[in-house]
Coordinates of N, CA and C in Angstrom, one line a residue:
X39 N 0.8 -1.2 0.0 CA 0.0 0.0 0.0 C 0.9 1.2 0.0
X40 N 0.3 2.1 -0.9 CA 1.2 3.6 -0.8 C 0.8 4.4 0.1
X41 N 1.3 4.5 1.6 CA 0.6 5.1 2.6 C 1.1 7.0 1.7
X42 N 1.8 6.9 1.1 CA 1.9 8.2 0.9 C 0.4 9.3 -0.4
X43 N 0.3 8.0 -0.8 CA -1.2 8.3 -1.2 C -2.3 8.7 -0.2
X44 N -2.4 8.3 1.0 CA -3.1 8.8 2.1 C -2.6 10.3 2.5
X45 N -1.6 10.5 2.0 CA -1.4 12.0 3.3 C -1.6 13.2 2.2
X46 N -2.6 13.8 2.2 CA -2.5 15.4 1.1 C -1.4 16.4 1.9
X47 N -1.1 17.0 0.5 CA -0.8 18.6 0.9 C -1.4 19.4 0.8
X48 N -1.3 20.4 2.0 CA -2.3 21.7 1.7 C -1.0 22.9 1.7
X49 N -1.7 23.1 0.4 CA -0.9 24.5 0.2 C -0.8 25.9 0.8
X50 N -0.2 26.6 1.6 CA -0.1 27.7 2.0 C -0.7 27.7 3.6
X51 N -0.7 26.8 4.1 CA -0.8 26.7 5.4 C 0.1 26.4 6.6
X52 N 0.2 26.2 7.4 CA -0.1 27.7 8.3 C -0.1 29.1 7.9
X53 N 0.8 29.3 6.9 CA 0.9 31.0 6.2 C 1.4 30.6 4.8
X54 N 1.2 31.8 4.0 CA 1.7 31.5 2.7 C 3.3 30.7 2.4
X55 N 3.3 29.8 1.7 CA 4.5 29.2 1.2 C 5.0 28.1 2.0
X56 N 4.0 27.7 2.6 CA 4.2 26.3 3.5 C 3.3 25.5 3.0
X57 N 3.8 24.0 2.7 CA 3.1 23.2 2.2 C 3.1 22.3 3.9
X58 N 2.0 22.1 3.8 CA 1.5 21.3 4.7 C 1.3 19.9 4.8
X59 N 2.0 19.2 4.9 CA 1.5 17.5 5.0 C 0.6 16.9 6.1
X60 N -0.7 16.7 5.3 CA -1.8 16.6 6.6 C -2.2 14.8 6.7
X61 N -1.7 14.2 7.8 CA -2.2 13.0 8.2 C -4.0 12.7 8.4
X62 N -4.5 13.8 8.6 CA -5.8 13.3 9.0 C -6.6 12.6 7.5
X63 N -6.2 12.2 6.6 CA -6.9 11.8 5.6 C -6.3 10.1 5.5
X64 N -5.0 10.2 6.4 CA -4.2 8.6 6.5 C -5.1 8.2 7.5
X65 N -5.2 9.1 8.7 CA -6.2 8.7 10.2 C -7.5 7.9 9.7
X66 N -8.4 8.3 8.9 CA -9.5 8.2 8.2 C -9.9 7.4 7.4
X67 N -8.5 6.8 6.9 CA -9.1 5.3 6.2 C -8.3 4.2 6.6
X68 N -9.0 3.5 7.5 CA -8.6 2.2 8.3 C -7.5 1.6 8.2
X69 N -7.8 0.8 6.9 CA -6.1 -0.2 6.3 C -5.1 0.6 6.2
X70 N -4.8 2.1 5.8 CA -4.0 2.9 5.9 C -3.4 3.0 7.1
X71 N -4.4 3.2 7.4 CA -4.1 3.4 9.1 C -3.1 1.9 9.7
X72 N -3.9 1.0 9.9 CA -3.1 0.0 10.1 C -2.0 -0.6 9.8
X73 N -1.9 0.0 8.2 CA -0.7 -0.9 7.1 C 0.5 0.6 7.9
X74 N 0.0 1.5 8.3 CA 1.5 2.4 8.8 C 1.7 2.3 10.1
X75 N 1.1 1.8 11.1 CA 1.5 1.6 12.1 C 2.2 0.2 12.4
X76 N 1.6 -0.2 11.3 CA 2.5 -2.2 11.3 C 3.4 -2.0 11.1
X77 N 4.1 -1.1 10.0 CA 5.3 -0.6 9.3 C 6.2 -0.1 10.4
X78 N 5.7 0.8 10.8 CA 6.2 1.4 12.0 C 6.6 0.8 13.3
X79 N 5.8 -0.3 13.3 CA 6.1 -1.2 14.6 C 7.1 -2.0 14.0
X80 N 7.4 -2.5 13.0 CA 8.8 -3.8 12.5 C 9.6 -2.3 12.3
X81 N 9.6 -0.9 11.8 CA 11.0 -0.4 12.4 C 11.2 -0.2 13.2
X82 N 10.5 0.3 14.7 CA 10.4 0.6 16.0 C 11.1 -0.4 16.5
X83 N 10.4 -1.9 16.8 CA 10.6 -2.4 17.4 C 12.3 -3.1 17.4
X84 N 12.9 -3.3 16.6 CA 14.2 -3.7 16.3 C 15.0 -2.8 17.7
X85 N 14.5 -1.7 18.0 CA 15.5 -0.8 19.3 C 15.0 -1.1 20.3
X86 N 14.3 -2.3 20.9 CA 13.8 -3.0 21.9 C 13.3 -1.9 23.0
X87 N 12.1 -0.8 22.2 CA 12.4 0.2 23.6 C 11.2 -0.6 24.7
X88 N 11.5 -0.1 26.0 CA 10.5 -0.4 26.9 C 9.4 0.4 27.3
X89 N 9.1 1.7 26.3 CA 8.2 2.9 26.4 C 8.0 3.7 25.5
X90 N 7.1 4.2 25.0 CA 7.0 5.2 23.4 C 6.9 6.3 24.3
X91 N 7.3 7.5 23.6 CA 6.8 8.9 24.0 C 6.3 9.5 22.7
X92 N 5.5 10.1 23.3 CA 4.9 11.0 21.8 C 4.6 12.7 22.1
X93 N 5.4 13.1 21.2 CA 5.6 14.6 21.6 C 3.4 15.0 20.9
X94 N 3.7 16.4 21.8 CA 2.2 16.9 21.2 C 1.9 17.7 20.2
X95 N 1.2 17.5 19.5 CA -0.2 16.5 19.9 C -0.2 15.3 18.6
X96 N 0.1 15.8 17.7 CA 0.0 14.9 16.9 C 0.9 13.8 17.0
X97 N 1.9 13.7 17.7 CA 2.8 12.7 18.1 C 2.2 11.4 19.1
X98 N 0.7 12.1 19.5 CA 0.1 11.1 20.3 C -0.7 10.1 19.2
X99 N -0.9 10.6 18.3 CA -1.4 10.2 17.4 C -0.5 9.3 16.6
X100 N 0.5 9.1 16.8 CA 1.5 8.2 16.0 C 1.7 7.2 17.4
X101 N 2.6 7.3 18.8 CA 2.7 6.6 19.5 C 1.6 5.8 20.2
X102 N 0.9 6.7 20.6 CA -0.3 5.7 21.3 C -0.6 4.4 20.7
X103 N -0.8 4.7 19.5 CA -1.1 3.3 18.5 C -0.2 2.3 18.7
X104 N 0.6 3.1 18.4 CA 1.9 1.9 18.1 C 2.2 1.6 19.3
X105 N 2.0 2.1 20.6 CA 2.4 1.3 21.7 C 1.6 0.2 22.0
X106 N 0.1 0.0 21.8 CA -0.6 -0.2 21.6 C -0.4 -2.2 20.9
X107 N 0.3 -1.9 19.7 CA 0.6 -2.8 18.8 C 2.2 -3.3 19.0
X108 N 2.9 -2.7 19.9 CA 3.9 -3.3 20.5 C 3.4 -3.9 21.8
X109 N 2.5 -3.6 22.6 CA 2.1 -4.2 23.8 C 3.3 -3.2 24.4
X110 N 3.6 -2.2 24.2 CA 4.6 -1.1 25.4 C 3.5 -0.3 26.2
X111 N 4.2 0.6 27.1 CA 3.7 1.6 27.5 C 3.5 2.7 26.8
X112 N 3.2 3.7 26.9 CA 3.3 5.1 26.2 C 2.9 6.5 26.9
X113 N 4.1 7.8 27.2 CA 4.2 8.8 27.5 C 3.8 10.0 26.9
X114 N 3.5 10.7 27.6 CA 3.6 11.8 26.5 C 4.6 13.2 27.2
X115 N 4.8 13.9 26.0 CA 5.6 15.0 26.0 C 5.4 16.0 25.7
X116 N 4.5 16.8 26.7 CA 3.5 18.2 26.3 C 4.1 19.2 26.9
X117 N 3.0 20.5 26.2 CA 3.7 21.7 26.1 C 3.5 21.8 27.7
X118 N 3.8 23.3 28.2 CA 4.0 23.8 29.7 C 2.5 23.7 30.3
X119 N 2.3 23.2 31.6 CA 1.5 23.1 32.8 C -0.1 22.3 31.9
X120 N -0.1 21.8 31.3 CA -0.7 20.8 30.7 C -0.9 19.5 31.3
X121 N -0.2 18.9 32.0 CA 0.3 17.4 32.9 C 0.0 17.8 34.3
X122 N -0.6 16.8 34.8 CA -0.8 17.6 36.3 C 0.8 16.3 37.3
X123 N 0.5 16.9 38.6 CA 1.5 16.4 39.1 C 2.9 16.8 38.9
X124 N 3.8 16.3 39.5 CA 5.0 17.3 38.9 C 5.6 16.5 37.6
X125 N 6.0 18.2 37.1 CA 6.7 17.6 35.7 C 8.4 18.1 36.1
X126 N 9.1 17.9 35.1 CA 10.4 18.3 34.3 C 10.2 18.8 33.1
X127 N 11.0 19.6 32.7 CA 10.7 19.9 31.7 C 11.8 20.8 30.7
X128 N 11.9 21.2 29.8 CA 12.8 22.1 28.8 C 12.9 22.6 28.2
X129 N 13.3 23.7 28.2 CA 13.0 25.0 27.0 C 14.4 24.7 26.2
X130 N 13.9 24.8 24.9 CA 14.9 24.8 23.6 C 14.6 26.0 22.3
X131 N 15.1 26.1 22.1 CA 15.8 27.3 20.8 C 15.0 27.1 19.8
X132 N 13.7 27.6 19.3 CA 12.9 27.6 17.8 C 13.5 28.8 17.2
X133 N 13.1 28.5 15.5 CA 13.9 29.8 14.7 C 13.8 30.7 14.9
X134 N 12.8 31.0 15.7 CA 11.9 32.7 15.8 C 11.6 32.5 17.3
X135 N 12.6 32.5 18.5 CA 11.9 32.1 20.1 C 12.2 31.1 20.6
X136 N 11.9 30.6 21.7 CA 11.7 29.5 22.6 C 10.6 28.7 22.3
X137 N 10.6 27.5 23.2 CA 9.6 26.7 23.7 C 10.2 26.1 24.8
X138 N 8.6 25.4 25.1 CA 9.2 24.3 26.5 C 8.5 22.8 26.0
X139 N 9.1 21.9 26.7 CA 8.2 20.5 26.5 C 8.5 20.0 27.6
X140 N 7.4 19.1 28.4 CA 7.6 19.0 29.8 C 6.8 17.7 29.8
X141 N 6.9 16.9 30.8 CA 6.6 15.3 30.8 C 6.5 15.1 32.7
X142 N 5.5 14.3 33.1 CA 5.9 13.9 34.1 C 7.1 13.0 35.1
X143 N 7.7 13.7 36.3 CA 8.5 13.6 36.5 C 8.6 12.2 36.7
X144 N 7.6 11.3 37.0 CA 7.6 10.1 37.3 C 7.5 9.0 36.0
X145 N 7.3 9.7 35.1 CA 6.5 9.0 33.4 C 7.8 7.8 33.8
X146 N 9.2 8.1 33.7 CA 9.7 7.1 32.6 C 11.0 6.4 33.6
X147 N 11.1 5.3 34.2 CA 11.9 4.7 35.3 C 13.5 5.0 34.9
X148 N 14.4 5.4 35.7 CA 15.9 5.8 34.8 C 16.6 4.1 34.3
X149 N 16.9 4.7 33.1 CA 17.6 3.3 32.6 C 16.5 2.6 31.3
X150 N 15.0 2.9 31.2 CA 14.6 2.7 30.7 C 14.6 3.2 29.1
X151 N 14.3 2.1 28.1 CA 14.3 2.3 27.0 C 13.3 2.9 26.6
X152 N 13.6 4.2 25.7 CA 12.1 5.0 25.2 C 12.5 5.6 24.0
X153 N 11.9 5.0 22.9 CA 11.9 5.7 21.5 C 10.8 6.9 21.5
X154 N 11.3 8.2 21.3 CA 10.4 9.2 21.1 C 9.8 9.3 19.5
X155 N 8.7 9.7 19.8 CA 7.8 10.1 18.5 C 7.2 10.9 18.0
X156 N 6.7 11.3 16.5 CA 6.1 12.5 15.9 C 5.6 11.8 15.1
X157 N 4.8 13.1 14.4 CA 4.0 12.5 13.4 C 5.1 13.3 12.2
X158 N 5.7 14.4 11.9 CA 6.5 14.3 11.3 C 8.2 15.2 12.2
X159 N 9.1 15.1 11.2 CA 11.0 15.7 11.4 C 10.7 16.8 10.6
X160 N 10.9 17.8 10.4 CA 11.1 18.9 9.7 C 12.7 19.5 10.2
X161 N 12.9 20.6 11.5 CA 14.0 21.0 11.6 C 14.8 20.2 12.7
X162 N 13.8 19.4 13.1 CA 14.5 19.0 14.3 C 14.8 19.1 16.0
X163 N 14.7 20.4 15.7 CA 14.3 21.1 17.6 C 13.7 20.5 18.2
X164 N 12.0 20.2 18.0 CA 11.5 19.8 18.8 C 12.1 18.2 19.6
X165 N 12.3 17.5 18.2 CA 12.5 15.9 18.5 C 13.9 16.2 19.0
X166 N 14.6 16.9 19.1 CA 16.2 16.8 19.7 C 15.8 17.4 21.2
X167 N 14.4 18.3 21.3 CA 14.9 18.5 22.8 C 13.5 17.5 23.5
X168 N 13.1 16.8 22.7 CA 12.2 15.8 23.4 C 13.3 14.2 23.4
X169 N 14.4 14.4 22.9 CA 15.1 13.5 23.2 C 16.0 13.4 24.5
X170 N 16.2 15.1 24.5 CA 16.8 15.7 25.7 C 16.3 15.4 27.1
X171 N 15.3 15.8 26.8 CA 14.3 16.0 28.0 C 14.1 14.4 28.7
X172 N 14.0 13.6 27.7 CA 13.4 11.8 28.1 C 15.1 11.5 29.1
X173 N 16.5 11.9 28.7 CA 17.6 12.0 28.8 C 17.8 12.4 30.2
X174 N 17.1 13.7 30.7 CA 17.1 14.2 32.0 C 16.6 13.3 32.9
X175 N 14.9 13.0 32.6 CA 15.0 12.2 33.1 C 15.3 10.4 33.6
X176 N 16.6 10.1 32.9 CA 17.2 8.8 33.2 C 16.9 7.9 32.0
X177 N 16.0 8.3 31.4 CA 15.8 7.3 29.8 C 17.1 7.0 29.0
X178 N 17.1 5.9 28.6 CA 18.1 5.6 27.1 C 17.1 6.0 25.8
X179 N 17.1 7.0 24.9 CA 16.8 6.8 23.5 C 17.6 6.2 22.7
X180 N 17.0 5.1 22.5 CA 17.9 4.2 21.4 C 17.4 4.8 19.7
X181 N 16.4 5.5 19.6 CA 15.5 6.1 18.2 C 14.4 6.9 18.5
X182 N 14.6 7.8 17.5 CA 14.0 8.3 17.2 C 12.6 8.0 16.0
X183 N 11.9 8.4 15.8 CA 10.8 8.0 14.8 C 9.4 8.6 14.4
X184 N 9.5 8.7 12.8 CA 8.1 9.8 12.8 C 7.4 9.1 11.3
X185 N 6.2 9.4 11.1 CA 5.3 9.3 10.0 C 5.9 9.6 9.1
X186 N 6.2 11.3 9.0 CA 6.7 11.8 7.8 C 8.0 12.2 8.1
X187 N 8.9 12.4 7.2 CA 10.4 13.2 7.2 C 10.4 14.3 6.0
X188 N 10.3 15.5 6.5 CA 11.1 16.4 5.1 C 12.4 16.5 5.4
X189 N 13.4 15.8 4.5 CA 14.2 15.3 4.2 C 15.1 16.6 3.9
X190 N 14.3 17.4 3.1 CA 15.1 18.9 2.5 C 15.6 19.8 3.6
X191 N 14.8 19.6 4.9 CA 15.0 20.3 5.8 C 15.8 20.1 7.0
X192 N 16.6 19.2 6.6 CA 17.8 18.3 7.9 C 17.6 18.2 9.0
X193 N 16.1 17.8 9.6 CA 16.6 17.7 10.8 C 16.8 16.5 11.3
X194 N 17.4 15.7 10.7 CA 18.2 14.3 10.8 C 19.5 14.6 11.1
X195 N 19.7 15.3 11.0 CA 21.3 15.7 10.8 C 21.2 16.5 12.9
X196 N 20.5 16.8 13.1 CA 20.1 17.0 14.6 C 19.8 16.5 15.1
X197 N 20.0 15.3 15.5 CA 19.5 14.3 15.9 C 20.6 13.2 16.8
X198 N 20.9 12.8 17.7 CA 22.3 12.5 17.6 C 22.2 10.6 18.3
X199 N 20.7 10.7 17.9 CA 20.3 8.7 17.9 C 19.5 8.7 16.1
X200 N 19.6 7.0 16.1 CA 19.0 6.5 14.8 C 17.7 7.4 15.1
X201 N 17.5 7.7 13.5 CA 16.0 8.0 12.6 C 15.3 7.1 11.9
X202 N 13.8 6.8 12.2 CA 13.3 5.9 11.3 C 12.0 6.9 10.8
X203 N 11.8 7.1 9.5 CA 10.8 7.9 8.7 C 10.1 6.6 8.0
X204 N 8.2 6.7 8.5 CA 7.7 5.9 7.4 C 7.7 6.6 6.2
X205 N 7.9 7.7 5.3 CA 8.3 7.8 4.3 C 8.4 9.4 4.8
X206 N 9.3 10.4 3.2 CA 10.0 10.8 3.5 C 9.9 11.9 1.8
X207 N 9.7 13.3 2.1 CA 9.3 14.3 1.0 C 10.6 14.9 0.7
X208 N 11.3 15.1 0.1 CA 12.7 16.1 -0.6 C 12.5 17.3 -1.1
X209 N 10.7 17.8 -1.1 CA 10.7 19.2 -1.3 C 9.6 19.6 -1.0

């Protein structure tokens, strides 16, 4: 199946001159659905993690499943005071500003295996400081992993664990 036949672009969204790769049309039709998270699970699972994280929001939308179809756990990795209880958390460097991503302090046991997730890699920041972050708190990331990769835009090259892309745009 061409799961890449499932995903449209929308043109000029969020603002002019951004092509947008929108999953909710892969969400939407079932076998699609399934045939990418199967895919996803035989790359995933080869890094034996013991817990998915999935950055927000759409990254919940890629891990949950797949944790799901590994029989793992699964975390999440949301913006500020969103999580109740205490978190950790990290502000990192966007092109234009900051952010923070923050996780509960108790989510992930130190020493434990956790491949973090998205739904797509574009520059990188986010998935390098949610790699960070899983780091602080005592995690191993053995991989990283996302739906989509724009490829044009390196943020593989930021990354400083394996990348696994179910497929992957050059422009």
């Amino acid at each position: 199946m061409d799961i890449k036949a499932h995903i449209r672009g929308i043109p000029d969204f969020p603002k002019p001159g951004i092509l947008f790769y929108d999953i909710s049309t892969l969400l939407r039709h079932g076998p699609a659905w399934r045939t990418a998270m199967a895919r996803m699970a035989a790359q995933v699972a080869p890094y034996k993690p013991d817990i998915l994280a999935g950055i927000e929001s759409r990254g919940f939308l890629v891990a949950a499943p797949l944790a799901l179809e590994l029989g793992l756990g699964f975390v999440m990795l949301r913006k500020p005071r969103k999580l109740p209880g205490l978190t950790i958390g990290l502000n990192y460097a966007l092109e234009y500003g900051t952010d923070r991503i923050e996780m509960q302090a108790d989510a992930v046991p130190a020493g434990k295996r956790v491949v973090v997730l998205d739904d797509l890699l574009a520059t990188g920041g986010t998935m390098s400081a949610g790699i960070s972050l899983l780091r602080q708190a005592g995690a191993v990331v053995p991989c990283a992993a996302c739906l989509i990769e724009l490829s044009f835009l390196k943020g593989r090259e930021r990354l400083d664990v394996p990348f696994e892309a179910l497929v992957s745009y050059d422009a």
